[in-house]
PDB file of C-alpha atoms in Angstrom:
ATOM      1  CA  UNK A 208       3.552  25.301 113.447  1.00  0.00           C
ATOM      2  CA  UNK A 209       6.773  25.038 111.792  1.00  0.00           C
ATOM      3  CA  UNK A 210      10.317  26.585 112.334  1.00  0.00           C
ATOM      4  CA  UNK A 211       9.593  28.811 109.013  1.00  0.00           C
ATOM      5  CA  UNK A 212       7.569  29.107 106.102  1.00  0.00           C
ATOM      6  CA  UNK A 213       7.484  26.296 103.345  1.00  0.00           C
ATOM      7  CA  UNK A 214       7.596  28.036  99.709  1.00  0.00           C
ATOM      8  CA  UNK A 215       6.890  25.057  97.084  1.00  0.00           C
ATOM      9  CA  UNK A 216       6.576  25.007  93.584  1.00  0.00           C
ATOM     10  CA  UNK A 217       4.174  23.080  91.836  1.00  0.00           C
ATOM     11  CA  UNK A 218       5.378  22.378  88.325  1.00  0.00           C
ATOM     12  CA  UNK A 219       4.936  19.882  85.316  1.00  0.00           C
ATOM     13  CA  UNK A 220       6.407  20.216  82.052  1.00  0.00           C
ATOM     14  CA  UNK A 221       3.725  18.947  80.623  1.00  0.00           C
ATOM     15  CA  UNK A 222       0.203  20.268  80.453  1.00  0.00           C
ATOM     16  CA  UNK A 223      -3.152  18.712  81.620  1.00  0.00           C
ATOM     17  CA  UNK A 224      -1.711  17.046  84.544  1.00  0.00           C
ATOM     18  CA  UNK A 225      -3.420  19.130  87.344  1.00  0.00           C
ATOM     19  CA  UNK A 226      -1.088  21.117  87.979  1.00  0.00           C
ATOM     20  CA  UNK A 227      -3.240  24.119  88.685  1.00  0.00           C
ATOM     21  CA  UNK A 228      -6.438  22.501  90.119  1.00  0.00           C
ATOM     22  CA  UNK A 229      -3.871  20.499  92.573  1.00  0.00           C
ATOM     23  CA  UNK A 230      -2.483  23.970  93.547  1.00  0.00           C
ATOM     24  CA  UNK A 231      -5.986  25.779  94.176  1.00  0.00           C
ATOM     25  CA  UNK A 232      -6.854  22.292  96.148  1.00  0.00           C
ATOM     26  CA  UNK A 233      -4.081  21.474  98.270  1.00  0.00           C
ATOM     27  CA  UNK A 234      -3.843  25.495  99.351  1.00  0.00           C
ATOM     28  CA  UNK A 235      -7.513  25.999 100.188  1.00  0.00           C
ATOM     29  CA  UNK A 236      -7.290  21.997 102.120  1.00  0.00           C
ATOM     30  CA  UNK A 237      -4.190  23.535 103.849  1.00  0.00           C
ATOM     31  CA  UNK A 238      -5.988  26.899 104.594  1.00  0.00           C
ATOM     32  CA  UNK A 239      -8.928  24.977 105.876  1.00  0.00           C
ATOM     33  CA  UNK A 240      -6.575  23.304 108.978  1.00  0.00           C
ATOM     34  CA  UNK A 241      -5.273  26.865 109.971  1.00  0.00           C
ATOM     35  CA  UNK A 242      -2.450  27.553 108.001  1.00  0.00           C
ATOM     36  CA  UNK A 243      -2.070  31.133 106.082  1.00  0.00           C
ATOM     37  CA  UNK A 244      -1.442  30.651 102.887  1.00  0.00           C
ATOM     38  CA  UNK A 245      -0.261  32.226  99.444  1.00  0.00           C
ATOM     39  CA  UNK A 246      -0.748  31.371  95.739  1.00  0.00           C
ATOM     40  CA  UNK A 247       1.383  33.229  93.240  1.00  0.00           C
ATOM     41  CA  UNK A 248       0.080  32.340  89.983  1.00  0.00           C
ATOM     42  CA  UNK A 249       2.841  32.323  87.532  1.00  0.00           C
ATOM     43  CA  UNK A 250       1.153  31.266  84.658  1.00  0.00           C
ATOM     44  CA  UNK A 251       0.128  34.203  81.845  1.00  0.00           C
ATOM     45  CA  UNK A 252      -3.012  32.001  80.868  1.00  0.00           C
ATOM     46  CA  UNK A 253      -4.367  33.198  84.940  1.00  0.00           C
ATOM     47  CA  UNK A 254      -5.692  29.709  85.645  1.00  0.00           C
ATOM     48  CA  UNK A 255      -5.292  29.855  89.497  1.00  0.00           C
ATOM     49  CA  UNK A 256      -6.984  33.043  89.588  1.00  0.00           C
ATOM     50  CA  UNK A 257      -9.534  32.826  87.549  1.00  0.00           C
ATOM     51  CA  UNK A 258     -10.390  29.092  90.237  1.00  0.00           C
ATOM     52  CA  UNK A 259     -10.384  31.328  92.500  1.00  0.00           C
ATOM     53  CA  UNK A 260     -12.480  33.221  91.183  1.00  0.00           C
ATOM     54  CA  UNK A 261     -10.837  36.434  90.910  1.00  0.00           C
ATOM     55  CA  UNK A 262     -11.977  38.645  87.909  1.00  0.00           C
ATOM     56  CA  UNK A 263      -9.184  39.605  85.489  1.00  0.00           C
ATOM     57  CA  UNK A 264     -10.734  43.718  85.841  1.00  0.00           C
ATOM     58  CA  UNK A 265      -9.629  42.997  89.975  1.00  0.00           C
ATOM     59  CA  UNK A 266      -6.202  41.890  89.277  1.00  0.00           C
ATOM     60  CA  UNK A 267      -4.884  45.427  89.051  1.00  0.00           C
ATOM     61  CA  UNK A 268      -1.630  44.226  90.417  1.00  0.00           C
ATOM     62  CA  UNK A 269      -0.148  41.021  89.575  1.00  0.00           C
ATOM     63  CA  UNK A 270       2.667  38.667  89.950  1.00  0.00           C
ATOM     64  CA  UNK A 271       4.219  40.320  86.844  1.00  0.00           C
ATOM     65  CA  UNK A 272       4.124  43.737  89.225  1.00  0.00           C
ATOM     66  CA  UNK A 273       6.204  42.036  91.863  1.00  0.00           C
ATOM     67  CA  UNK A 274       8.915  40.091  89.570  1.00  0.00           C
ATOM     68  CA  UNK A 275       9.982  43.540  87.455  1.00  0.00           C
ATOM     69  CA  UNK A 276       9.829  44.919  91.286  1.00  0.00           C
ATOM     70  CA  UNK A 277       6.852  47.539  91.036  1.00  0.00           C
ATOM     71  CA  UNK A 278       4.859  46.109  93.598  1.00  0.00           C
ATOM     72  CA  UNK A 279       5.492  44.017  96.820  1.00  0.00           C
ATOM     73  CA  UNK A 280       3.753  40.673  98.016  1.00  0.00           C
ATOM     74  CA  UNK A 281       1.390  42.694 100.250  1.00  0.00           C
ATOM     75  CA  UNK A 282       0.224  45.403  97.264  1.00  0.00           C
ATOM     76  CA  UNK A 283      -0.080  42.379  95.093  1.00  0.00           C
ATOM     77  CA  UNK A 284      -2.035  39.564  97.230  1.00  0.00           C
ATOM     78  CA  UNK A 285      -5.803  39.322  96.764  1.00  0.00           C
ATOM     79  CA  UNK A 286      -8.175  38.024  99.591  1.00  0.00           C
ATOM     80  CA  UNK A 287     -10.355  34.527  98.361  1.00  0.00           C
ATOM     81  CA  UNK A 288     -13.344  33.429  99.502  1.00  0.00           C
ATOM     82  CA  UNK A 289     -11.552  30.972 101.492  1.00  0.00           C
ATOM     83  CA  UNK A 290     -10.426  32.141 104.865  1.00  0.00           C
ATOM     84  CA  UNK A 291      -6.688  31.841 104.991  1.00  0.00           C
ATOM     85  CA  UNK A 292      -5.999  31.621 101.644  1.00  0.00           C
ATOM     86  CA  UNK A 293      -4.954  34.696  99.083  1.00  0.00           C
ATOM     87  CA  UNK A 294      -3.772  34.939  95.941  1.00  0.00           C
ATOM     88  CA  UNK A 295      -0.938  37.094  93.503  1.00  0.00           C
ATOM     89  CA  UNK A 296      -3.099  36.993  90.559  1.00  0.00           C
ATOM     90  CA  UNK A 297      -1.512  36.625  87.284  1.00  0.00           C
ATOM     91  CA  UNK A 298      -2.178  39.071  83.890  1.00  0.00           C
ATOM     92  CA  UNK A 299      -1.110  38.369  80.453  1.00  0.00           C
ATOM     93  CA  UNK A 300       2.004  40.947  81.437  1.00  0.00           C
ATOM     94  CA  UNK A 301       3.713  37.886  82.156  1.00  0.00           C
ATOM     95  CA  UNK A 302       4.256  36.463  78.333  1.00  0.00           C
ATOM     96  CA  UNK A 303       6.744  39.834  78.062  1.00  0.00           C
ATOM     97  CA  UNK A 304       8.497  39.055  81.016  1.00  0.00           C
ATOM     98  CA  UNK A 305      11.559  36.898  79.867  1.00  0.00           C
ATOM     99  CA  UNK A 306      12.040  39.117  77.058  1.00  0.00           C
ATOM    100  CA  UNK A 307      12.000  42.105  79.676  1.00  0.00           C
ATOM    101  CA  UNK A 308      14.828  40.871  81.459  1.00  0.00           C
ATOM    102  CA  UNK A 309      16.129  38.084  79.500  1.00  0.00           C
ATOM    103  CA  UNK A 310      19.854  40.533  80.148  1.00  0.00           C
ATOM    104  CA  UNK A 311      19.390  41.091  83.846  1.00  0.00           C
ATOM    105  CA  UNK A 312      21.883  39.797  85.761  1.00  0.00           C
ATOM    106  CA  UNK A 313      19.390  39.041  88.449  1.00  0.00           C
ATOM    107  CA  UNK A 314      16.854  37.313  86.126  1.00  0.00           C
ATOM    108  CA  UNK A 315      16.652  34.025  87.683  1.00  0.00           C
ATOM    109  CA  UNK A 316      16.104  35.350  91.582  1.00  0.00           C
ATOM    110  CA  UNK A 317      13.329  38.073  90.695  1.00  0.00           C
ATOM    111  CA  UNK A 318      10.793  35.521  92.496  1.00  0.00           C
ATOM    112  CA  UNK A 319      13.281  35.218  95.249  1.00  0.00           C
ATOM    113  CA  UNK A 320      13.474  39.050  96.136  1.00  0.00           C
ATOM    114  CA  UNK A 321       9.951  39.537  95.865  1.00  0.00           C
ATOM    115  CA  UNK A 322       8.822  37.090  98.654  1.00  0.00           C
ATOM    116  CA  UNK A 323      11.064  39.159 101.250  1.00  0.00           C
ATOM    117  CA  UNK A 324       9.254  42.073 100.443  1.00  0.00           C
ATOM    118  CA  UNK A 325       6.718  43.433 102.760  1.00  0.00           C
ATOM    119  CA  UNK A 326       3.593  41.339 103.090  1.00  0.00           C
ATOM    120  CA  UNK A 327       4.986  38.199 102.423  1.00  0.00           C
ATOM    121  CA  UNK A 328       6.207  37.264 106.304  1.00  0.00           C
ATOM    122  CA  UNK A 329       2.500  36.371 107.364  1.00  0.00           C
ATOM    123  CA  UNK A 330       2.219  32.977 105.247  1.00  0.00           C
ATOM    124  CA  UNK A 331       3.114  29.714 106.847  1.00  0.00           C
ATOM    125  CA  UNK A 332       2.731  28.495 102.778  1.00  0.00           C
ATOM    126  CA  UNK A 333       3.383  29.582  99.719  1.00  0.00           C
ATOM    127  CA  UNK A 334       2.820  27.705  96.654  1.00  0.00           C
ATOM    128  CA  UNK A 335       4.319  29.018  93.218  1.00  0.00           C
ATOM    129  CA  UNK A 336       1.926  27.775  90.337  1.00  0.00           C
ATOM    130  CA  UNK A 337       4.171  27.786  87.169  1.00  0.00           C
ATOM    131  CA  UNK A 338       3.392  27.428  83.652  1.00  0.00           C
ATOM    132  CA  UNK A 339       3.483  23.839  81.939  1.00  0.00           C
ATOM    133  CA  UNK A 340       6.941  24.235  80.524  1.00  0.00           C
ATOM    134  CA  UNK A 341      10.010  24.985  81.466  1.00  0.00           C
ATOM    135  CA  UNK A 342      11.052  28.761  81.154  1.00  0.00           C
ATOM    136  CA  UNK A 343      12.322  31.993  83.215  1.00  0.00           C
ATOM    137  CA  UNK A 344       9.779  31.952  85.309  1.00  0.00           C
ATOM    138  CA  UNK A 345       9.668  28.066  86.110  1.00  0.00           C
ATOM    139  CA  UNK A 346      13.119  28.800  86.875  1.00  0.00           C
ATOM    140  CA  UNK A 347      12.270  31.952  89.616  1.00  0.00           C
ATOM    141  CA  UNK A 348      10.057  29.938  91.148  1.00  0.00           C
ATOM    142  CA  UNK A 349      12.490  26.920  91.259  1.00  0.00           C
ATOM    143  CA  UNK A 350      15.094  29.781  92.436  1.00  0.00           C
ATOM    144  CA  UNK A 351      12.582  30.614  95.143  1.00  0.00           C
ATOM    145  CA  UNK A 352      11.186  27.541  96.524  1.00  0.00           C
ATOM    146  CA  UNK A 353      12.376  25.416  99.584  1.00  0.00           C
ATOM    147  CA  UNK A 354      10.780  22.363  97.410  1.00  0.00           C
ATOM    148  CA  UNK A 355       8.897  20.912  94.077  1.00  0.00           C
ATOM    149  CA  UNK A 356       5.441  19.245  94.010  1.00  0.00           C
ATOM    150  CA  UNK A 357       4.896  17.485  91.105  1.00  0.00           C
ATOM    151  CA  UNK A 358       1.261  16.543  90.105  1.00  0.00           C
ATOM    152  CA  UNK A 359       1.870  13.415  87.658  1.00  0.00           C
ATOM    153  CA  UNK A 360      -1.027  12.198  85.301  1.00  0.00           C
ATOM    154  CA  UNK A 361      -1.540   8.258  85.489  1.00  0.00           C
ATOM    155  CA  UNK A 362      -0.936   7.898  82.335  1.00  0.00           C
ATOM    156  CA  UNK A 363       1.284   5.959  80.016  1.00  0.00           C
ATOM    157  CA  UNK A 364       4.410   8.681  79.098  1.00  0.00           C
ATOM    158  CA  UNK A 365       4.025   9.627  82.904  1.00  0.00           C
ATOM    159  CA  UNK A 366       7.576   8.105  83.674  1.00  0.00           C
ATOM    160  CA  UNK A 367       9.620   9.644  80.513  1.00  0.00           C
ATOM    161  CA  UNK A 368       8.121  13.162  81.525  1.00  0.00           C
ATOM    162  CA  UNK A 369       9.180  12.678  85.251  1.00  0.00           C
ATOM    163  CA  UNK A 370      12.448  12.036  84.241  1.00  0.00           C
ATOM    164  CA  UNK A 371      12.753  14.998  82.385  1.00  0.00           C
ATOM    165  CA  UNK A 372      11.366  16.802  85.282  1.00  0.00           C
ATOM    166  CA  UNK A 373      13.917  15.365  87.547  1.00  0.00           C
ATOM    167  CA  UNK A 374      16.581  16.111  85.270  1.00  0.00           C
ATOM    168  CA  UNK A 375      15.459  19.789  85.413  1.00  0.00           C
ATOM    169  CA  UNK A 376      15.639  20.041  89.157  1.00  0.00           C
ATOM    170  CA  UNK A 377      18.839  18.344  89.258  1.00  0.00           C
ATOM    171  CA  UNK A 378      19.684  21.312  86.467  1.00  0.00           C
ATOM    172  CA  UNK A 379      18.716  24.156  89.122  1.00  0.00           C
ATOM    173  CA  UNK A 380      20.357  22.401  91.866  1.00  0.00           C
ATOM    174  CA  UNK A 381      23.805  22.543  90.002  1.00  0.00           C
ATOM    175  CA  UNK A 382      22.877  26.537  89.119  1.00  0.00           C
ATOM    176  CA  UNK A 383      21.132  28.160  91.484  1.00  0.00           C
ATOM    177  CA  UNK A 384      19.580  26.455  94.315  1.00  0.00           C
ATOM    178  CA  UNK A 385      21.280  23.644  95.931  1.00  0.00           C
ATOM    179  CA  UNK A 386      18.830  23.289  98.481  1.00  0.00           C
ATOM    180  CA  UNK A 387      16.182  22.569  96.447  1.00  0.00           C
ATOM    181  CA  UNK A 388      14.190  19.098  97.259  1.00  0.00           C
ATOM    182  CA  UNK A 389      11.477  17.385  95.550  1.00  0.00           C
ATOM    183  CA  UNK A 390       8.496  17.553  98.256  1.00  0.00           C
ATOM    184  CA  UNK A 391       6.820  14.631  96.803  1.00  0.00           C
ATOM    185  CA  UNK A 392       4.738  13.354  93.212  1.00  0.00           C
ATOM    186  CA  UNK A 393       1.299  13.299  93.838  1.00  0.00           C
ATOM    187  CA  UNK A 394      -0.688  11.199  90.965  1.00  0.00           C
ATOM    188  CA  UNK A 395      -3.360  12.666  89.619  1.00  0.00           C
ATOM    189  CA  UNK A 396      -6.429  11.615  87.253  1.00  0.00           C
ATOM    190  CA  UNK A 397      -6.357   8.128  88.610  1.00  0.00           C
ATOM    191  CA  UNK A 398      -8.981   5.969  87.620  1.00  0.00           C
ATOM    192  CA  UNK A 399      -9.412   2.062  89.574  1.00  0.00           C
ATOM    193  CA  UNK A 400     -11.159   0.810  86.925  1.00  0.00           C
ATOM    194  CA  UNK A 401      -8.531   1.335  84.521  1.00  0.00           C
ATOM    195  CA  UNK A 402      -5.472  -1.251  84.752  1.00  0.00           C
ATOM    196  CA  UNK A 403      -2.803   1.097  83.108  1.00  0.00           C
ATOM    197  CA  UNK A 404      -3.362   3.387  85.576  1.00  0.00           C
ATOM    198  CA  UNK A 405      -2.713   0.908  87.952  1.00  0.00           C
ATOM    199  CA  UNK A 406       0.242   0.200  86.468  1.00  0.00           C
ATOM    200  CA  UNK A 407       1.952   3.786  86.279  1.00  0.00           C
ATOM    201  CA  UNK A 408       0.560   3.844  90.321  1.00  0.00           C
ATOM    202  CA  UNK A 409       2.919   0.622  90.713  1.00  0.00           C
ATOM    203  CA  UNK A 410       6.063   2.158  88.591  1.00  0.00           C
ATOM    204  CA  UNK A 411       6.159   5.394  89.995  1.00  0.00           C
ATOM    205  CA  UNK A 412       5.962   4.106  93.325  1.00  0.00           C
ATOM    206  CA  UNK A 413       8.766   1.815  92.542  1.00  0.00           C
ATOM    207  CA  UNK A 414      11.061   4.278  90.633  1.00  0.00           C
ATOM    208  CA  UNK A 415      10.852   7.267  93.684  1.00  0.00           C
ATOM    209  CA  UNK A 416       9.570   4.984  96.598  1.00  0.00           C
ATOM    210  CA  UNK A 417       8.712   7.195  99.093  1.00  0.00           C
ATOM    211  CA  UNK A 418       8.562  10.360  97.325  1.00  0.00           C
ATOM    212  CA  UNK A 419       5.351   9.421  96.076  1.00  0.00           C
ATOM    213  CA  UNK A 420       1.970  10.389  98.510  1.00  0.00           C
ATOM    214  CA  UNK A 421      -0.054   7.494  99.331  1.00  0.00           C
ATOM    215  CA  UNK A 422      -3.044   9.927  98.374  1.00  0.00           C
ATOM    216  CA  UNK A 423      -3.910   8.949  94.883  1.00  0.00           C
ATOM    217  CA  UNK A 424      -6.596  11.699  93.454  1.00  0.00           C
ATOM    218  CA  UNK A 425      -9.256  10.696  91.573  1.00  0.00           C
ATOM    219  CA  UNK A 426     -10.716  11.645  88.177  1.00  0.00           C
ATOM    220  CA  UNK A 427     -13.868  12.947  89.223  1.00  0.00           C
ATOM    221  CA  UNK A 428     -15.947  15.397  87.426  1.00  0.00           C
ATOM    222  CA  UNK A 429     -17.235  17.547  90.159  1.00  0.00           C
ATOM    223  CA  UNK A 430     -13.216  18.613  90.419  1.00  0.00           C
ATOM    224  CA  UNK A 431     -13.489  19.575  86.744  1.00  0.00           C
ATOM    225  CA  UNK A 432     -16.565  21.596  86.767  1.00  0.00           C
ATOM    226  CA  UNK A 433     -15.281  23.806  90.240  1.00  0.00           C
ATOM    227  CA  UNK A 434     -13.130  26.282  87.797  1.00  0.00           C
ATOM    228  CA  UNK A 435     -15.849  27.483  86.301  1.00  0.00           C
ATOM    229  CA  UNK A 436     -17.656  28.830  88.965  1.00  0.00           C
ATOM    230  CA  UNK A 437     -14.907  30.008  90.076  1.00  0.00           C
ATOM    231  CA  UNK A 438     -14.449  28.167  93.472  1.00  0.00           C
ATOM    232  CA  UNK A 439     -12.021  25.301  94.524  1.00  0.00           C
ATOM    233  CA  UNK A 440     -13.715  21.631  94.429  1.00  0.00           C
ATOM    234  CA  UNK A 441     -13.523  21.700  98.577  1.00  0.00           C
ATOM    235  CA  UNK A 442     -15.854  24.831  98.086  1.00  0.00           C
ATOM    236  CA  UNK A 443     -18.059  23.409  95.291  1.00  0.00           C
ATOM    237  CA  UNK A 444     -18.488  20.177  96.420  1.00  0.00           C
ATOM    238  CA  UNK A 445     -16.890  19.543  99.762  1.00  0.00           C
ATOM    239  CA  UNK A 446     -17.899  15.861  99.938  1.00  0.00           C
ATOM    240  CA  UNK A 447     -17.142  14.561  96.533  1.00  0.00           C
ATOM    241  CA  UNK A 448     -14.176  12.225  96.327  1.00  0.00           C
ATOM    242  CA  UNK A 449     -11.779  14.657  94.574  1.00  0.00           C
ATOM    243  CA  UNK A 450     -12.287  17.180  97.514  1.00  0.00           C
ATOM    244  CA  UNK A 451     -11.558  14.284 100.154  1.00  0.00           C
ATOM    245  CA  UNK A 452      -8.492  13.225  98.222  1.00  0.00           C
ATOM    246  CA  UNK A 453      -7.076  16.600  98.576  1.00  0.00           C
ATOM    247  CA  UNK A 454      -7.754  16.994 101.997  1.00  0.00           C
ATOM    248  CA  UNK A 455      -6.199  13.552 102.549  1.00  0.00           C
ATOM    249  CA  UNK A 456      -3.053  15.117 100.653  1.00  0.00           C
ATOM    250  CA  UNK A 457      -2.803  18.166 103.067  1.00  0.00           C
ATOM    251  CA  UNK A 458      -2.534  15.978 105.665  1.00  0.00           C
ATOM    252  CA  UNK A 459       0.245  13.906 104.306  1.00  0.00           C
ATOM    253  CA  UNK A 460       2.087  17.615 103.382  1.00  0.00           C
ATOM    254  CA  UNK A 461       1.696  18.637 106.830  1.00  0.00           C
ATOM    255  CA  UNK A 462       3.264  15.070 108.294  1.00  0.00           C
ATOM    256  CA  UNK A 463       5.788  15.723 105.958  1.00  0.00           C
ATOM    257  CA  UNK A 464       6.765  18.668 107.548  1.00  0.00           C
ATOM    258  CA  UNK A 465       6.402  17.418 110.848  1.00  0.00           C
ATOM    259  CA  UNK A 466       9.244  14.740 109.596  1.00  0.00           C
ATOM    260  CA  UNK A 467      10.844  17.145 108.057  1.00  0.00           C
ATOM    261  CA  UNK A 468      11.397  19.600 111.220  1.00  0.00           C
ATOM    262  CA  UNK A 469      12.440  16.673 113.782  1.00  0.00           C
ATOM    263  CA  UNK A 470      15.011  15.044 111.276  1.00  0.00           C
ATOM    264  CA  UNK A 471      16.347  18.480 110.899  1.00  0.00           C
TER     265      UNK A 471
END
């Protein structure tokens, strides 16, 4: 559909935002409308692959393999029960990473390398899930990606930890890719009934304009209990109003693009 792949990073500082869940979402939503599409789970806790249900004695190769370069995208990528949509499962290899190669002159672009290696060519997505802080391998997949999704909690310290967030792509920019772009802030957790959360809707939306999605997702508890069956809420409960909401925001991704190509 588009002139080449997308490769976005889905990151948050900060932890119980949705990152993860809006990762496993928004790639099976995307998968669902024909796209191919790739998760590398970057987080050592394996939260994307265990949604996905993929059992830590399968992940015999995992996105630590292809970072220190023993493995390509190809050896690494598991099938899901989604059509469309695989997975580079993560191990707890990755909490030894940064200390592996903390001295490597190539230690920020290990993410990079990897996702020209053989395997890799047949996704029209990738999404990098990172780990909720920033570290060497937030930065790789920062190195690596054409964008950043944030997921942003409607909270009330939502707008203090976006700023830091921006302030951290800005950082990467300046050091080691200028051509990264901030895809868009998608708010998570919102709840109607609760006027703060109204409130943070009405800030963000003011501070970043149109950088934010229209698609607001929902709390909703049939999102919350998908993980631990192992299946994404679109699977578990296809018409619940989390799963709509994240079909709603693959759309607005795939406009996006559509902008995207005919401005360029």
């Amino acid at each position: 559909m588009f002139d080449k792949r997308r490769i976005i990073t889905i990151a948050n500082q900060k932890g119980g935002v949705g990152k993860t869940t809006t990762a496993i979402n928004l790639a099976t939503a995307l998968a669902a409308i024909g796209q191919n599409v790739l998760i590398v789970d970057l987080d050592p806790q394996g939260n994307a692959s265990t949604g996905l249900g993929i059992d830590r004695r399968d992940r015999k190769v995992s996105s630590y393999d292809i970072l220190v370069g023993d493995a390509s995208v190809g050896e690494a990528a598991v099938d899901t029960a989604v059509p469309n949509l695989s997975i580079v499962p993560s191990t707890m290899d990755l909490l030894g990473f940064e200390m592996e190669i903390s001295q490597a002159q190539d230690r920020a672009f290990r993410l990079k390398k990897a996702l020209v290696s053989s395997g890799a060519e047949k996704f029209n997505y990738i999404l990098l899930d990172c780990p909720p802080s920033f570290n060497l391998l937030t930065m790789n997949a920062m190195a690596a990606a054409d964008s950043v999704l944030v997921p942003l909690q409607c909270e009330f310290f939502a707008l203090e930890g976006l700023s830091q967030l921006l302030e951290t792509v800005d950082q990467v920019r300046r050091t080691v890719n200028p051509a990264l772009d901030i895809q868009g802030i998608v708010l998570t957790m919102f709840d109607a009934r609760n006027n703060l959360a109204q409130q943070v809707v009405n800030d963000v939306r003011t501070y970043l304009g149109e950088k934010v999605y229209q698609t607001l997702i929902p709390r909703n508890v049939r999102v919350s209990e998908a993980p631990s069956y192992g299946k994404p809420a679109i699977l578990y409960d296809l018409k619940c109003a989390g799963s709509q909401a994240y079909l709603q925001l693959a759309s607005e991704v795939i406009q996006r693009e559509r902008m995207r190509k005919v401005a360029a």
